[in-house]
XYZ file of C-alpha atoms in Angstrom:
745
model
C 34.028 -42.076 -34.917
C 30.521 -42.095 -36.321
C 29.996 -44.542 -39.178
C 27.099 -45.739 -41.275
C 26.155 -48.463 -38.859
C 25.978 -46.075 -35.938
C 23.206 -44.184 -37.705
C 21.058 -47.203 -38.397
C 17.934 -47.781 -36.442
C 19.117 -51.223 -35.297
C 21.880 -49.772 -33.144
C 19.787 -47.129 -31.443
C 19.119 -48.132 -27.909
C 17.092 -45.274 -26.503
C 13.591 -44.039 -27.162
C 14.984 -40.543 -27.664
C 17.221 -41.677 -30.540
C 14.339 -43.528 -32.164
C 12.107 -40.475 -31.901
C 14.863 -38.274 -33.332
C 15.398 -40.648 -36.261
C 11.655 -40.756 -36.966
C 11.404 -36.964 -36.906
C 14.395 -36.371 -39.198
C 13.128 -38.995 -41.629
C 9.744 -37.281 -41.729
C 11.291 -33.843 -42.240
C 13.608 -35.201 -44.923
C 10.625 -36.506 -46.860
C 8.835 -33.142 -46.721
C 11.969 -31.293 -47.918
C 13.341 -33.754 -50.487
C 10.094 -34.436 -52.339
C 9.532 -37.278 -54.771
C 13.184 -37.741 -55.795
C 14.154 -38.400 -52.157
C 17.260 -36.268 -52.575
C 17.951 -32.787 -51.194
C 19.423 -30.272 -53.632
C 21.559 -27.276 -52.688
C 18.607 -24.876 -52.947
C 16.394 -27.068 -50.756
C 19.245 -27.494 -48.300
C 19.782 -23.728 -48.029
C 16.103 -23.080 -47.352
C 15.858 -25.843 -44.748
C 18.961 -24.682 -42.867
C 17.713 -21.072 -42.818
C 21.036 -19.871 -44.257
C 20.982 -16.453 -45.905
C 24.391 -16.462 -47.598
C 25.307 -19.044 -50.218
C 28.824 -19.459 -48.813
C 27.727 -21.357 -45.712
C 25.085 -23.289 -47.608
C 27.684 -24.485 -50.101
C 30.232 -25.327 -47.395
C 27.716 -27.300 -45.332
C 26.313 -28.981 -48.418
C 29.778 -30.101 -49.548
C 30.491 -31.606 -46.134
C 27.108 -33.348 -45.996
C 27.353 -34.718 -49.558
C 29.626 -37.684 -48.832
C 29.652 -39.194 -52.311
C 29.973 -35.904 -54.174
C 26.808 -36.574 -56.198
C 25.461 -33.028 -55.902
C 22.527 -34.132 -53.746
C 22.117 -35.355 -50.167
C 20.421 -38.627 -49.389
C 18.757 -39.579 -46.120
C 21.745 -41.723 -45.157
C 24.181 -38.853 -45.741
C 21.966 -36.442 -43.856
C 21.735 -38.732 -40.830
C 25.518 -39.130 -40.654
C 26.165 -35.404 -40.474
C 23.163 -34.466 -38.353
C 23.912 -37.087 -35.730
C 27.377 -35.605 -35.343
C 26.066 -32.041 -35.019
C 23.131 -32.903 -32.752
C 24.572 -35.688 -30.606
C 28.332 -35.375 -31.177
C 30.819 -34.170 -28.587
C 32.796 -30.934 -28.743
C 35.602 -32.552 -30.722
C 33.204 -33.673 -33.449
C 31.617 -30.251 -33.700
C 34.977 -28.467 -33.713
C 36.170 -30.774 -36.483
C 33.137 -29.790 -38.557
C 33.750 -26.090 -37.805
C 37.402 -26.388 -38.805
C 36.516 -27.894 -42.176
C 34.019 -25.091 -42.828
C 36.784 -22.539 -42.233
C 39.479 -24.477 -44.105
C 38.285 -23.238 -47.480
C 41.263 -24.375 -49.568
C 40.898 -28.072 -48.604
C 38.767 -29.366 -51.454
C 40.149 -32.891 -52.131
C 37.524 -35.306 -50.843
C 37.750 -39.096 -50.319
C 34.741 -40.860 -48.777
C 35.632 -43.391 -46.099
C 33.688 -45.158 -43.380
C 36.150 -44.595 -40.578
C 39.496 -42.990 -39.967
C 41.371 -41.120 -37.258
C 41.978 -37.434 -36.602
C 45.357 -35.911 -37.354
C 46.768 -33.167 -35.156
C 48.894 -31.371 -37.742
C 46.958 -31.955 -40.977
C 46.241 -34.759 -43.385
C 42.983 -36.659 -42.940
C 39.906 -35.247 -41.154
C 36.642 -37.008 -40.464
C 33.039 -35.843 -40.486
C 30.500 -38.450 -39.356
C 32.106 -41.318 -41.251
C 33.332 -39.058 -44.082
C 37.050 -38.301 -44.306
C 38.437 -35.557 -46.498
C 42.062 -35.261 -47.482
C 43.019 -31.670 -46.882
C 45.573 -29.828 -48.962
C 46.940 -27.898 -45.990
C 45.127 -28.952 -42.850
C 45.320 -25.379 -41.561
C 43.426 -22.107 -41.851
C 45.445 -19.366 -43.521
C 44.964 -15.637 -42.876
C 43.247 -15.125 -46.245
C 40.835 -17.975 -45.574
C 40.040 -16.632 -42.116
C 39.350 -13.133 -43.406
C 37.117 -14.483 -46.169
C 35.094 -16.581 -43.729
C 34.750 -13.686 -41.271
C 33.479 -11.493 -44.117
C 30.714 -14.018 -44.803
C 30.033 -14.248 -41.062
C 29.429 -10.505 -40.986
C 26.980 -10.741 -43.882
C 25.148 -13.681 -42.331
C 24.803 -11.698 -39.078
C 23.647 -8.508 -40.883
C 26.652 -6.591 -39.541
C 28.412 -3.996 -41.683
C 32.013 -3.076 -40.836
C 34.707 -1.282 -42.833
C 37.336 -3.435 -44.487
C 39.891 -2.057 -42.058
C 37.901 -3.339 -39.078
C 37.581 -6.722 -40.779
C 41.358 -6.839 -41.004
C 41.617 -6.015 -37.301
C 39.206 -8.825 -36.454
C 41.175 -11.283 -38.564
C 44.484 -10.336 -36.948
C 42.977 -10.487 -33.444
C 41.708 -14.036 -33.946
C 44.834 -15.184 -35.793
C 47.200 -13.799 -33.157
C 45.217 -15.382 -30.328
C 44.906 -18.836 -31.923
C 48.250 -19.130 -33.721
C 50.314 -20.463 -30.819
C 53.373 -21.401 -32.889
C 53.362 -18.107 -34.871
C 53.270 -19.993 -38.170
C 50.809 -17.596 -39.765
C 48.006 -20.182 -39.848
C 45.673 -22.000 -37.441
C 45.756 -25.768 -37.095
C 42.974 -27.870 -35.631
C 44.645 -28.297 -32.193
C 45.230 -24.533 -32.030
C 41.611 -23.797 -32.926
C 40.390 -26.284 -30.360
C 42.622 -24.808 -27.649
C 41.456 -21.288 -28.453
C 37.744 -22.129 -28.438
C 37.977 -24.158 -25.246
C 38.474 -20.804 -23.513
C 34.843 -20.051 -24.428
C 32.942 -23.046 -23.013
C 29.614 -21.245 -23.187
C 29.955 -21.068 -26.986
C 30.657 -24.766 -27.424
C 28.002 -25.982 -25.027
C 25.126 -25.521 -27.488
C 26.965 -25.341 -30.809
C 24.400 -25.757 -33.626
C 23.846 -24.809 -37.258
C 20.548 -22.980 -36.690
C 18.426 -25.857 -37.908
C 16.486 -26.546 -34.744
C 13.205 -26.112 -36.612
C 13.708 -29.399 -38.471
C 16.663 -31.137 -36.785
C 15.029 -31.767 -33.457
C 11.522 -33.034 -32.784
C 9.255 -30.577 -30.990
C 9.297 -30.906 -27.238
C 5.808 -31.274 -25.774
C 5.220 -28.169 -23.706
C 4.876 -28.563 -19.989
C 1.589 -27.458 -18.575
C 2.399 -24.111 -17.039
C 1.190 -23.125 -13.638
C -1.667 -20.636 -13.917
C -0.193 -17.168 -13.610
C -3.043 -16.002 -11.404
C -1.948 -18.478 -8.718
C 1.613 -17.175 -8.486
C 2.716 -14.776 -5.811
C 4.401 -12.514 -8.342
C 1.153 -12.147 -10.294
C -0.728 -10.926 -7.231
C 2.139 -8.624 -6.317
C 2.172 -6.975 -9.744
C -1.627 -6.810 -10.106
C -2.799 -6.061 -6.574
C -3.934 -2.521 -7.403
C -5.575 -3.597 -10.639
C -7.347 -6.569 -9.050
C -8.452 -4.494 -6.058
C -10.009 -1.797 -8.224
C -11.580 -4.392 -10.502
C -13.106 -6.128 -7.511
C -14.434 -2.867 -6.096
C -15.820 -1.805 -9.478
C -17.577 -5.156 -9.916
C -18.987 -5.155 -6.393
C -20.307 -1.614 -6.733
C -22.026 -2.420 -10.036
C -23.608 -5.546 -8.603
C -24.796 -3.621 -5.561
C -26.400 -0.922 -7.720
C -28.017 -3.560 -9.917
C -29.467 -5.308 -6.885
C -30.710 -2.099 -5.226
C -32.286 -0.832 -8.446
C -34.034 -4.151 -9.089
C -35.295 -4.564 -5.521
C -36.615 -1.034 -5.396
C -38.876 -1.809 -8.378
C -39.660 -5.430 -7.642
C -43.400 -4.800 -7.933
C -43.156 -3.821 -11.614
C -42.248 -7.220 -13.023
C -38.960 -8.973 -13.914
C -38.285 -7.003 -17.105
C -38.614 -3.627 -15.413
C -36.528 -4.832 -12.471
C -33.686 -5.649 -14.879
C -34.116 -2.341 -16.713
C -34.055 -0.233 -13.530
C -31.143 -2.216 -12.087
C -29.085 -1.728 -15.257
C -30.065 1.943 -15.246
C -28.557 2.379 -11.766
C -25.309 0.773 -12.954
C -25.295 2.983 -16.050
C -25.514 6.109 -13.891
C -22.205 5.148 -12.276
C -20.419 3.785 -15.335
C -21.357 6.582 -17.744
C -20.100 9.092 -15.184
C -16.835 7.182 -14.703
C -16.244 6.591 -18.414
C -13.971 9.595 -18.966
C -12.264 9.541 -15.548
C -9.439 7.130 -16.564
C -8.543 9.511 -19.417
C -8.152 12.637 -17.273
C -4.404 12.752 -17.881
C -3.671 15.852 -15.831
C -5.419 14.353 -12.823
C -3.558 11.075 -13.331
C -0.250 12.929 -13.563
C -0.986 14.634 -10.264
C -2.020 11.356 -8.651
C 1.321 9.786 -9.613
C 3.055 12.169 -7.229
C 0.898 11.066 -4.285
C 0.752 7.942 -2.147
C -2.449 6.915 -3.925
C -0.346 5.858 -6.930
C 0.686 2.673 -5.110
C -2.926 1.567 -4.644
C -4.514 2.570 -7.964
C -3.756 0.948 -11.356
C -2.727 4.218 -12.976
C -0.517 2.397 -15.467
C -3.580 0.609 -16.884
C -5.755 3.714 -17.263
C -6.394 3.078 -20.962
C -7.463 -0.513 -20.262
C -9.720 0.761 -17.469
C -11.356 3.190 -19.889
C -11.962 0.376 -22.369
C -13.336 -1.899 -19.641
C -15.802 0.709 -18.409
C -16.854 1.338 -22.012
C -17.572 -2.351 -22.593
C -19.591 -2.516 -19.371
C -21.592 0.544 -20.471
C -22.264 -1.122 -23.800
C -23.452 -4.345 -22.138
C -25.612 -2.612 -19.522
C -27.049 -0.261 -22.137
C -28.074 -3.181 -24.330
C -29.617 -5.011 -21.371
C -31.359 -1.827 -20.179
C -32.924 -1.154 -23.584
C -33.780 -4.807 -24.194
C -35.503 -5.130 -20.835
C -37.645 -2.057 -21.509
C -38.612 -3.406 -24.943
C -39.570 -6.701 -23.321
C -41.593 -4.809 -20.703
C -43.485 -2.916 -23.385
C -44.239 -6.212 -25.133
C -45.627 -7.659 -21.935
C -47.824 -4.625 -21.419
C -49.127 -4.783 -24.984
C -49.947 -8.456 -24.653
C -51.993 -8.263 -21.442
C -55.794 -8.387 -21.629
C -56.727 -5.493 -19.416
C -60.475 -4.890 -19.333
C -61.323 -1.263 -18.688
C -62.389 -0.887 -15.087
C -61.843 -4.542 -14.278
C -58.595 -3.980 -12.452
C -57.508 -7.503 -13.320
C -54.255 -9.016 -12.202
C -52.653 -8.589 -15.639
C -53.451 -4.892 -15.859
C -50.504 -2.559 -15.451
C -50.558 0.215 -12.934
C -52.015 3.447 -14.289
C -49.475 5.554 -16.132
C -46.602 3.107 -15.981
C -46.649 1.967 -19.607
C -47.115 5.467 -20.980
C -44.419 6.978 -18.816
C -41.809 4.366 -19.718
C -42.590 4.666 -23.400
C -42.206 8.446 -23.454
C -38.943 8.376 -21.507
C -37.333 5.785 -23.760
C -38.164 7.760 -26.820
C -35.666 10.248 -25.418
C -33.074 7.614 -24.509
C -29.834 7.905 -26.485
C -27.741 4.922 -27.539
C -25.515 4.426 -24.530
C -21.850 5.020 -25.312
C -22.225 4.829 -29.074
C -18.487 5.352 -29.599
C -17.356 2.364 -27.512
C -17.291 -0.208 -30.361
C -15.409 2.322 -32.495
C -12.686 2.506 -29.842
C -11.800 -1.076 -30.719
C -11.552 -0.395 -34.478
C -7.927 0.153 -35.594
C -8.747 3.272 -37.626
C -7.564 6.641 -36.243
C -10.128 8.702 -38.173
C -13.122 6.643 -37.010
C -11.749 6.619 -33.463
C -11.261 10.396 -33.441
C -14.563 11.504 -34.915
C -16.767 9.068 -32.991
C -15.196 10.151 -29.709
C -16.338 13.708 -30.388
C -19.923 12.512 -29.765
C -19.395 12.493 -25.995
C -20.975 15.953 -25.583
C -24.281 14.937 -27.188
C -24.264 11.587 -25.353
C -23.804 13.187 -21.948
C -26.410 15.861 -22.741
C -29.008 13.236 -23.662
C -28.118 11.191 -20.593
C -28.794 14.176 -18.342
C -32.141 14.697 -20.054
C -33.024 10.997 -19.962
C -31.890 9.977 -16.483
C -33.384 12.070 -13.680
C -30.534 11.218 -11.285
C -27.602 10.994 -13.704
C -26.497 14.584 -13.088
C -25.810 13.750 -9.428
C -23.315 11.091 -10.493
C -21.845 13.223 -13.243
C -21.288 16.534 -11.475
C -17.809 15.761 -10.069
C -16.338 13.804 -13.025
C -17.930 16.241 -15.455
C -16.445 19.246 -13.656
C -12.979 17.664 -13.729
C -13.406 16.869 -17.400
C -14.437 20.436 -18.260
C -11.570 21.822 -16.171
C -9.047 19.644 -18.031
C -10.425 20.733 -21.382
C -10.332 24.423 -20.465
C -6.779 24.209 -19.137
C -5.662 22.319 -22.214
C -7.339 24.817 -24.543
C -5.834 27.777 -22.700
C -2.369 26.201 -22.718
C -2.509 25.460 -26.438
C -3.820 28.916 -27.319
C -1.153 30.577 -25.169
C 1.787 28.844 -26.861
C 3.971 30.169 -29.620
C 6.443 27.323 -29.926
C 8.730 26.509 -32.797
C 10.841 23.605 -34.006
C 14.342 25.067 -34.040
C 16.282 22.049 -35.345
C 15.569 18.769 -37.129
C 17.801 15.707 -37.473
C 16.805 12.898 -39.837
C 18.206 9.700 -38.352
C 18.487 6.149 -39.762
C 15.387 3.970 -40.033
C 13.260 7.067 -40.718
C 13.482 8.583 -37.241
C 12.834 12.315 -36.943
C 14.644 14.098 -34.121
C 12.897 17.374 -33.272
C 14.484 20.064 -31.124
C 11.645 22.269 -29.858
C 11.778 25.587 -28.117
C 11.059 25.018 -24.419
C 8.385 27.275 -22.903
C 9.472 29.096 -19.732
C 6.633 27.583 -17.692
C 7.084 24.063 -19.071
C 8.239 21.714 -16.310
C 8.366 17.954 -16.727
C 9.754 14.840 -15.101
C 12.068 12.301 -16.745
C 10.054 9.850 -18.833
C 7.050 12.164 -19.325
C 5.341 12.514 -22.679
C 3.542 15.278 -24.561
C 0.969 15.543 -27.307
C 2.424 17.203 -30.399
C 0.554 19.127 -33.072
C 2.295 20.439 -36.184
C -0.192 22.499 -38.223
C 1.969 22.166 -41.334
C 1.345 18.395 -41.217
C -2.256 18.221 -39.916
C -3.952 21.040 -38.057
C -6.367 18.831 -36.087
C -4.182 15.818 -35.214
C -2.434 15.435 -31.855
C -0.040 12.524 -31.244
C 1.743 11.454 -28.031
C 5.535 11.148 -27.907
C 7.998 10.624 -25.081
C 10.342 13.469 -24.238
C 13.864 12.218 -24.897
C 15.772 15.093 -23.272
C 16.390 15.548 -19.568
C 14.508 18.188 -17.524
C 17.882 19.673 -16.589
C 18.473 20.624 -20.240
C 17.644 24.334 -20.599
C 15.849 26.146 -23.396
C 14.955 23.162 -25.611
C 13.374 19.731 -25.413
C 13.807 16.728 -27.708
C 11.404 14.360 -29.379
C 12.502 11.271 -31.337
C 9.695 10.153 -33.664
C 9.875 6.975 -35.712
C 7.866 6.767 -38.933
C 5.342 4.025 -38.210
C 2.047 5.572 -39.312
C 0.598 8.107 -41.716
C 1.223 11.205 -39.622
C 4.760 10.284 -38.555
C 5.658 9.353 -42.143
C 4.329 12.683 -43.414
C 6.376 14.460 -40.748
C 9.586 12.739 -41.866
C 8.893 13.340 -45.556
C 8.000 16.981 -44.902
C 11.405 17.766 -43.452
C 13.142 15.497 -45.940
C 11.704 17.404 -48.871
C 11.971 20.822 -47.277
C 14.818 22.783 -48.797
C 16.047 26.329 -48.726
C 17.012 28.226 -51.897
C 20.641 28.206 -50.826
C 21.071 24.451 -50.342
C 20.106 21.088 -51.753
C 17.736 18.812 -49.778
C 19.495 17.137 -46.887
C 19.761 13.333 -46.966
C 18.693 11.167 -44.036
C 21.139 11.646 -41.220
C 21.452 15.347 -41.959
C 20.204 18.203 -39.781
C 18.856 21.690 -40.232
C 18.550 24.765 -38.063
C 16.208 27.620 -38.876
C 16.185 31.268 -37.994
C 13.415 33.797 -37.884
C 13.251 36.076 -40.968
C 15.294 39.160 -40.271
C 17.553 37.448 -37.732
C 20.426 36.256 -39.941
C 23.688 35.799 -38.135
C 25.716 37.675 -40.752
C 24.795 41.336 -41.418
C 26.252 41.100 -44.939
C 23.982 38.236 -45.957
C 20.397 38.947 -47.028
C 17.690 37.496 -44.859
C 15.602 36.075 -47.684
C 17.278 32.608 -47.676
C 16.490 32.158 -44.013
C 13.629 29.724 -43.582
C 10.963 30.587 -41.037
C 10.727 28.435 -37.958
C 8.200 25.651 -38.128
C 5.431 26.235 -35.651
C 4.030 23.582 -33.337
C 1.872 23.126 -30.254
C 2.384 20.934 -27.196
C -0.146 19.538 -24.753
C 1.279 18.236 -21.509
C 3.499 17.079 -19.966
C 1.853 13.893 -18.734
C 3.311 11.412 -16.285
C 4.176 7.760 -16.890
C 5.065 4.773 -14.667
C 8.751 5.676 -14.989
C 8.242 8.528 -12.535
C 8.721 5.913 -9.801
C 12.204 5.051 -10.982
C 13.964 7.505 -8.676
C 12.237 5.963 -5.671
C 13.473 2.494 -6.642
C 16.568 0.746 -5.304
C 17.494 -1.431 -8.278
C 15.908 -0.288 -11.551
C 15.979 -2.351 -14.747
C 15.123 -0.286 -17.818
C 14.229 -2.256 -20.960
C 13.724 -0.472 -24.262
C 12.931 -2.148 -27.581
C 13.800 -0.126 -30.679
C 12.523 3.430 -30.445
C 11.260 2.490 -26.965
C 14.526 3.954 -25.697
C 13.118 7.504 -25.942
C 11.698 7.792 -22.395
C 14.814 6.142 -20.985
C 17.005 8.635 -22.841
C 15.573 11.380 -20.639
C 15.741 9.186 -17.540
C 19.358 8.115 -18.029
C 20.501 11.683 -18.546
C 18.670 12.820 -15.418
C 20.023 9.867 -13.420
C 23.612 10.741 -14.268
C 22.936 14.393 -13.489
C 21.640 13.509 -10.030
C 24.389 10.939 -9.549
C 26.941 13.656 -10.341
C 25.475 15.831 -7.586
C 26.419 13.160 -5.061
C 30.090 13.609 -5.841
C 31.946 15.018 -2.878
C 35.450 16.461 -2.747
C 37.863 17.066 0.130
C 38.865 20.758 0.230
C 42.358 19.892 1.533
C 43.563 16.976 -0.619
C 40.930 17.344 -3.377
C 40.129 13.644 -3.122
C 36.677 12.958 -4.556
C 34.151 10.235 -3.856
C 30.494 9.401 -4.405
C 28.234 9.897 -1.393
C 26.381 6.644 -0.704
C 23.652 8.216 1.422
C 20.314 8.400 -0.344
C 18.306 11.586 -0.770
C 14.705 12.450 -1.468
C 15.307 12.983 -5.172
C 16.926 9.615 -5.870
C 17.222 6.420 -3.844
C 18.736 4.415 -6.705
C 21.645 2.145 -5.894
C 21.900 0.307 -9.239
C 20.571 0.791 -12.779
C 20.621 -1.801 -15.565
C 19.689 -0.489 -18.995
C 18.804 -3.084 -21.663
C 18.347 -1.912 -25.257
C 17.111 -4.406 -27.868
C 17.414 -3.464 -31.541
C 16.729 -5.319 -34.739
C 19.835 -4.293 -36.676
C 23.013 -2.265 -36.515
C 21.602 0.990 -37.902
C 19.073 1.361 -35.117
C 21.858 1.817 -32.582
C 22.891 5.052 -34.283
C 19.917 6.897 -32.788
C 21.438 7.340 -29.333
C 25.081 6.242 -29.627
C 26.386 9.698 -28.737
C 24.225 9.748 -25.603
C 25.291 6.260 -24.498
C 28.945 7.080 -25.151
C 28.617 10.178 -22.986
C 26.983 8.164 -20.204
C 29.831 5.645 -20.298
C 32.435 8.380 -20.043
C 30.618 10.041 -17.145
C 30.330 6.719 -15.361
C 34.067 6.106 -15.746
C 34.869 9.655 -14.631
C 32.654 9.631 -11.566
C 33.340 6.071 -10.461
C 36.205 4.306 -12.293
C 35.345 0.648 -12.546
C 31.993 1.303 -10.878
C 28.834 -0.623 -11.598
C 26.143 1.934 -10.786
C 24.985 2.092 -14.425
C 25.345 -0.993 -16.624
C 24.443 -1.027 -20.305
C 23.296 -4.195 -22.097
C 22.860 -4.025 -25.881
C 21.289 -6.770 -28.020
C 21.040 -7.008 -31.808
C 18.363 -9.513 -32.787
C 19.353 -9.801 -36.463
C 22.797 -11.172 -35.529
C 23.217 -14.935 -35.230
C 23.491 -16.450 -31.777
C 26.952 -16.930 -30.326
C 26.607 -20.708 -30.385
C 25.840 -20.840 -34.133
C 28.555 -22.377 -36.320
C 28.105 -19.566 -38.838
C 28.833 -16.889 -36.228
C 31.119 -18.536 -33.673
C 34.384 -17.377 -35.251
C 33.066 -13.847 -35.657
C 31.850 -13.632 -32.069
C 35.182 -14.884 -30.730
C 37.029 -12.340 -32.872
C 34.728 -9.529 -31.691
C 35.319 -10.547 -28.073
C 39.091 -10.621 -28.534
C 39.218 -7.266 -30.313
C 36.877 -5.642 -27.760
C 39.114 -6.832 -24.913
C 42.151 -5.454 -26.716
C 40.752 -2.054 -27.755
C 38.322 -1.577 -24.830
C 35.464 -0.832 -27.235
C 32.895 -2.666 -29.299
C 33.491 -2.898 -33.040
C 29.769 -2.636 -33.874
C 28.803 0.456 -31.866
C 32.109 1.905 -30.720
C 30.949 1.780 -27.098
C 32.773 0.107 -24.265
C 29.776 -2.155 -23.804
C 29.911 -5.267 -25.955
C 26.885 -5.727 -28.256
C 25.363 -9.171 -27.717
C 23.932 -11.072 -30.702
C 20.412 -12.458 -30.721
C 17.690 -11.984 -28.129
C 18.242 -11.763 -24.382
C 17.971 -14.912 -22.302
C 15.615 -13.450 -19.732
C 16.173 -16.257 -17.252
C 19.896 -15.464 -17.191
C 19.381 -11.693 -17.254
C 16.925 -11.613 -14.363
C 18.795 -14.371 -12.548
C 21.896 -12.174 -12.505
C 19.847 -9.195 -11.315
C 18.377 -11.258 -8.469
C 21.810 -12.526 -7.397
C 23.191 -9.001 -7.022
C 20.780 -8.312 -4.134
C 21.219 -4.550 -4.369
C 17.660 -3.841 -3.279
C 14.075 -4.232 -4.406
C 13.968 -4.639 -8.180
C 11.560 -2.716 -10.385
C 11.448 -3.348 -14.137
C 10.349 -0.569 -16.481
C 9.582 -1.449 -20.092
C 8.777 0.487 -23.249
C 8.175 -1.478 -26.433
C 5.840 -3.904 -28.166
C 2.933 -5.511 -26.264
C 4.122 -9.019 -27.236
C 7.539 -8.522 -25.658
C 5.915 -6.821 -22.656
C 3.883 -9.970 -22.022
C 7.025 -12.128 -22.073
C 8.949 -9.851 -19.724
C 5.989 -9.504 -17.371
C 5.834 -13.297 -17.027
C 9.531 -13.489 -16.102
C 9.147 -10.638 -13.617
C 6.326 -12.511 -11.902
C 8.523 -15.609 -11.632
C 11.353 -13.635 -10.018
C 9.089 -11.462 -7.868
C 10.058 -8.201 -9.607
C 7.627 -5.348 -9.969
C 6.828 -4.646 -13.622
C 5.647 -1.412 -15.242
C 5.018 -0.713 -18.887
C 4.716 2.706 -20.447
C 1.399 3.227 -22.238
C -0.165 6.430 -23.555
């Protein structure tokens, strides 16, 4: 039993305990203020507790003398138990939180635990309990607060099912209540929950651990494996620029240092200005992805390559112009006597020729700085200056056209094909579904000649929203789906918000505006399904234009052996198409005996798909976000069970980051109840899927460790989501030696 003396500094024998005591004392002072007492409001903020129920329960257990405030001595008693106590201590604290009706409190320094009720101890504080057991009503009330704390919304009926599942599992003697020994026995079946049981106060309970100096990523084998194409092209690009700089400078070494620099930079600018648009030739890049060259070139980083070349053009252009200005200054400052032919006199015609040519010189790549400005309008309009820039470059540089002829021809060809494709379309949006979290699901008429691969994206233009704006979106339907294609668009910017509001406000004379979650279908005027009904109420189809499709890194997924797909939020959209196509191709492998009709899955690989295992990880912030694709995931689960009962070809992993971790005191009972009910009903209470939704964020070490242990084949990780999370996942992939690809437009 912990008592007052055990918390004093004099009995601490380790440096770790002393450091912990110093840290908690410091944090207590910053929270308590001048009165050196922590109130309930301060306690709730410090513990990061959202609901007042848990704050009040914890506060009552911490406040040993019942004064309404917590002193440093009281805080140390309770925190030492929760931070350094064993499982029995922590379970005793958990039991008292759940035993709501036990309110009679008697402070004591030491006492013993009772197995069937009576006196219970918390860090030197004993409370006389009225019942010493958790009744069904208490359990249901606590689970209700657990749901609120975890941002989970369930019907009252499901809450009753959770309560009964936990009560039936823990109530060994069928008394209708749970005693402390019964709770302890039940939770000991979940050792992973008790191992790190906390109260979510790590930000001020534990002193910060000094970070270990990480090994430089560039020295790891995984880093070189994932960046070999990027580093190879970067090295070649750098070497070629340096070579051109050197050749240009040496060729004009008799003209002085300034002109040597200017001519050397000019040679590099010939190459870089010609290459500037090459990384953005999306049709060429899409074609290259289907060739063997895709393994050697950093096609996934084409946007970064474009930005890099632009920055180099900006730097070389500044150096080129500055060197010529310096050269003109040198020429103006020399004392050249007419006819003397002195050493300082420039060669005839040199100064005049350079001056006239640089009066024609345009600002090199004037739109490059604007590419780094986070303003779509500035970005769009400044990039339209490329025609005038290239025209002036051809006039200014006598040899630039030789460098530009091939890239320029490809660029013009792409523009012509794109213009012809857009002008030749007459597409319409035939159905709209407004989903939770302001997601617009568009069902678009599929052109007969439109062929795409799973994971591809298109540029969408809706003239009713903005006639000149084109925005990229992943195709969320499978190529095998005839007649229509899907786009799921989340409202994150001006254009996407206007799109959602346009369909939200759109109404026909015969119906009220549909709320979010509703759907509409439109018909052409004059094509009403009922001949008795007039055609006037029919709303005309909304017109749109598509540019694409364009390939992404996920095109390599079918040539992988073990694919790990990770989507964050709306980042599931490309994987929606991929998962549907995977199951379609997996279904084609099914073989059946004509005599006995026994069916099995052919294990031999084919050219279309060499996949042997797929892990799909979907990370969402809250419960509503899962509603976007629940019907699709449910269908995939049923197909998996039908094709291969008990098989593990496709595994789903769902994470809800707003929910409290499984080891948190405020969520432990709820997570145990959800586990018990899911095992009983064979479905998750949060999503209705067979896959259990995990609370919190993924532990990537455990996730990738499990993937590595399976040893199904070479692992490739495909990610679509935020850049910050991509950086974290990339680092873990490099540690495990997995190939990493991120979808970027």
